[in-house]
PDB file of C-alpha atoms in Angstrom:
ATOM      1  CA  MET A   1      -2.429 -12.306  -2.734  1.00  0.00           C
ATOM      2  CA  SER A   2      -1.687 -13.775   0.661  1.00  0.00           C
ATOM      3  CA  HIS A   3      -1.044 -11.666   3.749  1.00  0.00           C
ATOM      4  CA  SER A   4       2.587 -12.832   4.123  1.00  0.00           C
ATOM      5  CA  ASN A   5       3.303 -12.442   0.393  1.00  0.00           C
ATOM      6  CA  PHE A   6       2.010  -8.861   0.520  1.00  0.00           C
ATOM      7  CA  GLN A   7       4.176  -8.162   3.586  1.00  0.00           C
ATOM      8  CA  THR A   8       7.215  -9.457   1.676  1.00  0.00           C
ATOM      9  CA  ILE A   9       6.442  -7.156  -1.262  1.00  0.00           C
ATOM     10  CA  ILE A  10       5.967  -4.187   1.090  1.00  0.00           C
ATOM     11  CA  ALA A  11       9.245  -4.943   2.902  1.00  0.00           C
ATOM     12  CA  LYS A  12      11.032  -5.081  -0.468  1.00  0.00           C
ATOM     13  CA  PHE A  13       9.662  -1.643  -1.365  1.00  0.00           C
ATOM     14  CA  PHE A  14      10.718  -0.055   1.932  1.00  0.00           C
ATOM     15  CA  ASP A  15      14.148  -1.727   1.841  1.00  0.00           C
ATOM     16  CA  GLY A  16      14.828   0.113  -1.405  1.00  0.00           C
ATOM     17  CA  TYR A  17      13.536   3.469  -0.161  1.00  0.00           C
ATOM     18  CA  ASP A  18      15.733   5.964   1.691  1.00  0.00           C
ATOM     19  CA  LEU A  19      13.418   6.691   4.621  1.00  0.00           C
ATOM     20  CA  GLU A  20      16.107   8.358   6.710  1.00  0.00           C
ATOM     21  CA  LYS A  21      16.669  11.029   4.065  1.00  0.00           C
ATOM     22  CA  SER A  22      13.054  11.921   3.328  1.00  0.00           C
ATOM     23  CA  LEU A  23      11.248  11.209   6.593  1.00  0.00           C
ATOM     24  CA  LYS A  24      13.916  12.094   9.150  1.00  0.00           C
ATOM     25  CA  GLN A  25      13.687   9.276  11.681  1.00  0.00           C
ATOM     26  CA  ASN A  26       9.936   9.532  12.255  1.00  0.00           C
ATOM     27  CA  SER A  27       7.654   6.491  12.394  1.00  0.00           C
ATOM     28  CA  ILE A  28       5.852   4.877   9.481  1.00  0.00           C
ATOM     29  CA  TYR A  29       3.103   2.282   9.693  1.00  0.00           C
ATOM     30  CA  LEU A  30       1.144   0.462   7.019  1.00  0.00           C
ATOM     31  CA  CYS A  31      -1.989  -1.390   8.049  1.00  0.00           C
ATOM     32  CA  ARG A  32      -4.960  -3.037   6.405  1.00  0.00           C
ATOM     33  CA  ASN A  33      -8.384  -1.450   6.782  1.00  0.00           C
ATOM     34  CA  ASP A  34      -9.168  -3.920   9.566  1.00  0.00           C
ATOM     35  CA  GLY A  35      -6.212  -2.649  11.617  1.00  0.00           C
ATOM     36  CA  ILE A  36      -3.765  -5.495  10.980  1.00  0.00           C
ATOM     37  CA  LEU A  37      -0.318  -3.902  10.888  1.00  0.00           C
ATOM     38  CA  LEU A  38       1.759  -4.969   7.864  1.00  0.00           C
ATOM     39  CA  TYR A  39       4.822  -2.752   8.138  1.00  0.00           C
ATOM     40  CA  THR A  40       6.450  -0.684  10.879  1.00  0.00           C
ATOM     41  CA  CYS A  41       9.475   1.565  10.844  1.00  0.00           C
ATOM     42  CA  THR A  42       9.804   3.332  14.178  1.00  0.00           C
ATOM     43  CA  GLY A  43      12.206   6.251  14.109  1.00  0.00           C
ATOM     44  CA  LYS A  44      14.551   7.456  16.803  1.00  0.00           C
ATOM     45  CA  LYS A  45      12.378  10.480  17.610  1.00  0.00           C
ATOM     46  CA  MET A  46       9.430   8.357  18.721  1.00  0.00           C
ATOM     47  CA  ALA A  47       8.711   6.598  22.005  1.00  0.00           C
ATOM     48  CA  PRO A  48      10.294   3.116  22.001  1.00  0.00           C
ATOM     49  CA  SER A  49       7.414   1.355  23.793  1.00  0.00           C
ATOM     50  CA  LEU A  50       4.743   1.711  21.117  1.00  0.00           C
ATOM     51  CA  ASP A  51       2.394  -1.259  20.858  1.00  0.00           C
ATOM     52  CA  ASP A  52       2.121  -2.208  17.162  1.00  0.00           C
ATOM     53  CA  VAL A  53      -1.174  -4.065  17.554  1.00  0.00           C
ATOM     54  CA  SER A  54      -2.806  -1.041  19.184  1.00  0.00           C
ATOM     55  CA  ILE A  55      -1.381   1.313  16.569  1.00  0.00           C
ATOM     56  CA  GLY A  56      -2.795  -0.761  13.708  1.00  0.00           C
ATOM     57  CA  ALA A  57      -6.222  -0.920  15.321  1.00  0.00           C
ATOM     58  CA  LEU A  58      -6.219   2.811  16.043  1.00  0.00           C
ATOM     59  CA  LEU A  59      -5.128   3.695  12.497  1.00  0.00           C
ATOM     60  CA  GLY A  60      -7.862   1.557  10.957  1.00  0.00           C
ATOM     61  CA  GLY A  61     -10.447   2.888  13.401  1.00  0.00           C
ATOM     62  CA  VAL A  62      -9.608   6.570  13.045  1.00  0.00           C
ATOM     63  CA  TRP A  63      -9.679   6.331   9.258  1.00  0.00           C
ATOM     64  CA  GLN A  64     -13.015   4.520   9.229  1.00  0.00           C
ATOM     65  CA  ALA A  65     -14.472   7.082  11.649  1.00  0.00           C
ATOM     66  CA  ALA A  66     -13.264   9.973   9.489  1.00  0.00           C
ATOM     67  CA  GLU A  67     -14.633   8.255   6.372  1.00  0.00           C
ATOM     68  CA  ALA A  68     -18.021   7.878   8.056  1.00  0.00           C
ATOM     69  CA  LEU A  69     -18.015  11.581   8.967  1.00  0.00           C
ATOM     70  CA  ALA A  70     -16.988  12.522   5.409  1.00  0.00           C
ATOM     71  CA  SER A  71     -19.962  10.588   4.028  1.00  0.00           C
ATOM     72  CA  PHE A  72     -22.203  13.349   5.445  1.00  0.00           C
ATOM     73  CA  ILE A  73     -20.506  15.963   3.258  1.00  0.00           C
ATOM     74  CA  PRO A  74     -22.733  16.841   0.291  1.00  0.00           C
ATOM     75  CA  THR A  75     -21.095  15.939  -3.004  1.00  0.00           C
ATOM     76  CA  LYS A  76     -21.495  17.453  -6.434  1.00  0.00           C
ATOM     77  CA  ALA A  77     -22.142  15.364  -9.543  1.00  0.00           C
ATOM     78  CA  MET A  78     -18.607  16.101 -10.774  1.00  0.00           C
ATOM     79  CA  SER A  79     -16.974  14.688  -7.645  1.00  0.00           C
ATOM     80  CA  ASP A  80     -19.031  11.493  -7.981  1.00  0.00           C
ATOM     81  CA  ARG A  81     -17.140  10.741 -11.201  1.00  0.00           C
ATOM     82  CA  ASN A  82     -13.805  11.697  -9.648  1.00  0.00           C
ATOM     83  CA  PRO A  83     -14.078  10.854  -5.958  1.00  0.00           C
ATOM     84  CA  PRO A  84     -11.847  12.975  -3.725  1.00  0.00           C
ATOM     85  CA  VAL A  85      -8.632  11.501  -2.423  1.00  0.00           C
ATOM     86  CA  TYR A  86      -8.725  12.103   1.296  1.00  0.00           C
ATOM     87  CA  ARG A  87      -5.826  12.274   3.691  1.00  0.00           C
ATOM     88  CA  LEU A  88      -6.062  12.631   7.430  1.00  0.00           C
ATOM     89  CA  SER A  89      -3.930  14.976   9.484  1.00  0.00           C
ATOM     90  CA  PHE A  90      -4.000  15.498  13.235  1.00  0.00           C
ATOM     91  CA  ASP A  91      -1.169  17.787  14.187  1.00  0.00           C
ATOM     92  CA  ASP A  92       0.163  21.009  15.598  1.00  0.00           C
ATOM     93  CA  SER A  93       3.155  23.002  14.399  1.00  0.00           C
ATOM     94  CA  SER A  94       5.792  20.359  15.200  1.00  0.00           C
ATOM     95  CA  GLN A  95       4.191  16.972  15.883  1.00  0.00           C
ATOM     96  CA  GLY A  96       1.305  14.872  14.710  1.00  0.00           C
ATOM     97  CA  VAL A  97      -0.103  11.970  12.742  1.00  0.00           C
ATOM     98  CA  TYR A  98      -0.658  11.952   8.978  1.00  0.00           C
ATOM     99  CA  ILE A  99      -2.528   9.133   7.217  1.00  0.00           C
ATOM    100  CA  LEU A 100      -2.850   8.379   3.507  1.00  0.00           C
ATOM    101  CA  PRO A 101      -5.038   5.731   1.870  1.00  0.00           C
ATOM    102  CA  ILE A 102      -3.401   3.140  -0.368  1.00  0.00           C
ATOM    103  CA  THR A 103      -5.507   0.844  -2.553  1.00  0.00           C
ATOM    104  CA  HIS A 104      -4.152  -2.379  -4.022  1.00  0.00           C
ATOM    105  CA  GLN A 105      -6.294  -5.007  -5.744  1.00  0.00           C
ATOM    106  CA  ALA A 106      -9.497  -3.449  -4.346  1.00  0.00           C
ATOM    107  CA  GLN A 107      -8.138  -3.720  -0.781  1.00  0.00           C
ATOM    108  CA  LYS A 108      -7.667  -0.558   1.299  1.00  0.00           C
ATOM    109  CA  TYR A 109      -4.538   0.067   3.321  1.00  0.00           C
ATOM    110  CA  TYR A 110      -3.521   3.038   5.443  1.00  0.00           C
ATOM    111  CA  LEU A 111      -0.028   4.465   5.350  1.00  0.00           C
ATOM    112  CA  SER A 112       0.681   6.544   8.426  1.00  0.00           C
ATOM    113  CA  LEU A 113       3.403   8.910   9.519  1.00  0.00           C
ATOM    114  CA  SER A 114       3.854   9.843  13.181  1.00  0.00           C
ATOM    115  CA  TYR A 115       6.242  12.697  13.728  1.00  0.00           C
ATOM    116  CA  ALA A 116       7.592  14.781  16.594  1.00  0.00           C
ATOM    117  CA  GLN A 117       9.970  17.712  17.072  1.00  0.00           C
ATOM    118  CA  GLU A 118       9.677  18.550  13.386  1.00  0.00           C
ATOM    119  CA  ILE A 119      10.908  21.959  12.210  1.00  0.00           C
ATOM    120  CA  ASN A 120       9.213  21.787   8.786  1.00  0.00           C
ATOM    121  CA  PRO A 121       6.172  19.467   8.940  1.00  0.00           C
ATOM    122  CA  GLY A 122       4.923  20.744   5.572  1.00  0.00           C
ATOM    123  CA  GLN A 123       8.027  19.432   3.800  1.00  0.00           C
ATOM    124  CA  LEU A 124       7.833  16.202   5.779  1.00  0.00           C
ATOM    125  CA  LYS A 125       4.213  15.672   4.674  1.00  0.00           C
ATOM    126  CA  ALA A 126       5.151  16.423   1.058  1.00  0.00           C
ATOM    127  CA  ASN A 127       7.900  13.792   1.256  1.00  0.00           C
ATOM    128  CA  PHE A 128       5.423  11.365   2.804  1.00  0.00           C
ATOM    129  CA  ARG A 129       2.867  11.969   0.023  1.00  0.00           C
ATOM    130  CA  LYS A 130       5.675  11.221  -2.460  1.00  0.00           C
ATOM    131  CA  LEU A 131       6.369   7.997  -0.573  1.00  0.00           C
ATOM    132  CA  GLY A 132       2.666   7.101  -0.861  1.00  0.00           C
ATOM    133  CA  GLU A 133       2.689   7.800  -4.613  1.00  0.00           C
ATOM    134  CA  ASP A 134       5.840   5.711  -5.051  1.00  0.00           C
ATOM    135  CA  LEU A 135       4.277   2.866  -3.070  1.00  0.00           C
ATOM    136  CA  ASN A 136       1.144   2.993  -5.246  1.00  0.00           C
ATOM    137  CA  LYS A 137       3.277   2.876  -8.415  1.00  0.00           C
ATOM    138  CA  PHE A 138       5.336  -0.007  -7.013  1.00  0.00           C
ATOM    139  CA  LEU A 139       2.199  -1.991  -6.163  1.00  0.00           C
ATOM    140  CA  ASP A 140       0.706  -1.259  -9.605  1.00  0.00           C
ATOM    141  CA  LYS A 141       3.863  -2.657 -11.237  1.00  0.00           C
ATOM    142  CA  LYS A 142       3.642  -5.775  -9.045  1.00  0.00           C
ATOM    143  CA  LYS A 143      -0.036  -6.119  -9.960  1.00  0.00           C
ATOM    144  CA  MET A 144       0.748  -5.905 -13.685  1.00  0.00           C
ATOM    145  CA  ALA A 145       3.574  -8.423 -13.296  1.00  0.00           C
ATOM    146  CA  ASN A 146       1.150 -10.816 -11.575  1.00  0.00           C
ATOM    147  CA  ILE A 147      -1.417 -10.379 -14.361  1.00  0.00           C
ATOM    148  CA  VAL A 148       1.190 -11.202 -17.027  1.00  0.00           C
ATOM    149  CA  THR A 149       2.356 -14.229 -15.027  1.00  0.00           C
ATOM    150  CA  ASP A 150      -1.234 -15.406 -14.502  1.00  0.00           C
ATOM    151  CA  LYS A 151      -1.946 -15.113 -18.225  1.00  0.00           C
ATOM    152  CA  LYS A 152       1.162 -17.157 -19.034  1.00  0.00           C
ATOM    153  CA  ASP A 153       0.122 -19.781 -16.486  1.00  0.00           C
ATOM    154  CA  ASN A 154      -3.359 -20.043 -18.004  1.00  0.00           C
ATOM    155  CA  LEU A 155      -2.296 -20.783 -21.585  1.00  0.00           C
ATOM    156  CA  LEU A 156      -4.237 -23.617 -23.201  1.00  0.00           C
ATOM    157  CA  PHE A 157      -1.269 -25.913 -23.844  1.00  0.00           C
ATOM    158  CA  ASN A 158       0.971 -24.693 -21.049  1.00  0.00           C
ATOM    159  CA  ASN A 159       1.046 -27.936 -19.024  1.00  0.00           C
ATOM    160  CA  ILE A 160       0.813 -30.509 -21.808  1.00  0.00           C
ATOM    161  CA  THR A 161       3.353 -33.339 -21.813  1.00  0.00           C
ATOM    162  CA  ASP A 162       5.249 -34.777 -24.775  1.00  0.00           C
ATOM    163  CA  GLU A 163       3.279 -38.021 -24.457  1.00  0.00           C
ATOM    164  CA  GLU A 164      -0.005 -36.112 -24.669  1.00  0.00           C
ATOM    165  CA  MET A 165       1.234 -34.283 -27.774  1.00  0.00           C
ATOM    166  CA  ASP A 166       2.276 -37.591 -29.387  1.00  0.00           C
ATOM    167  CA  SER A 167      -1.113 -39.058 -28.585  1.00  0.00           C
ATOM    168  CA  LEU A 168      -2.862 -36.028 -30.044  1.00  0.00           C
ATOM    169  CA  PHE A 169      -1.111 -36.339 -33.390  1.00  0.00           C
ATOM    170  CA  ASN A 170      -0.799 -40.135 -33.447  1.00  0.00           C
ATOM    171  CA  PHE A 171      -3.808 -40.425 -35.776  1.00  0.00           C
ATOM    172  CA  ALA A 172      -1.823 -38.743 -38.593  1.00  0.00           C
ATOM    173  CA  GLY A 173       0.514 -41.750 -38.932  1.00  0.00           C
ATOM    174  CA  ASN A 174      -2.345 -44.288 -39.140  1.00  0.00           C
TER     175      ASN A 174
END
């Protein structure tokens, strides 16, 4: 899937999601694992002069650094079969950054929430995790729709013309 096509799909998801209700005017970012920012929704509570390119690079970098640190944690055989789903939180009682991994077609993305002046950050994070789950489900549906479309496009006689069909069965009349 192309970069711009994926951005269109992501924009469609967020257009249909009531961010104001669940995330209370805080900022949301979605970036690829290499730091390329794909979606931004900067809320009224956040500083207006945020540099999107820097934010994407920082999100990708902080996640990769945390992942490298987590690789030193000893794992049990059970967790090897069911790898843990990590999330990254850097916060105090009213402000912070919360990052969730999103995987689509073997590509990693990072969904981030930056919040400030929050009375109940626990509820905000719960709403954000729900957003991440909904995004994963949405992308899975899009993936399945693409698989069905690809299968239809790859049918054996999908692109055969009437002339080719006539030629194929022309021997029967001879």
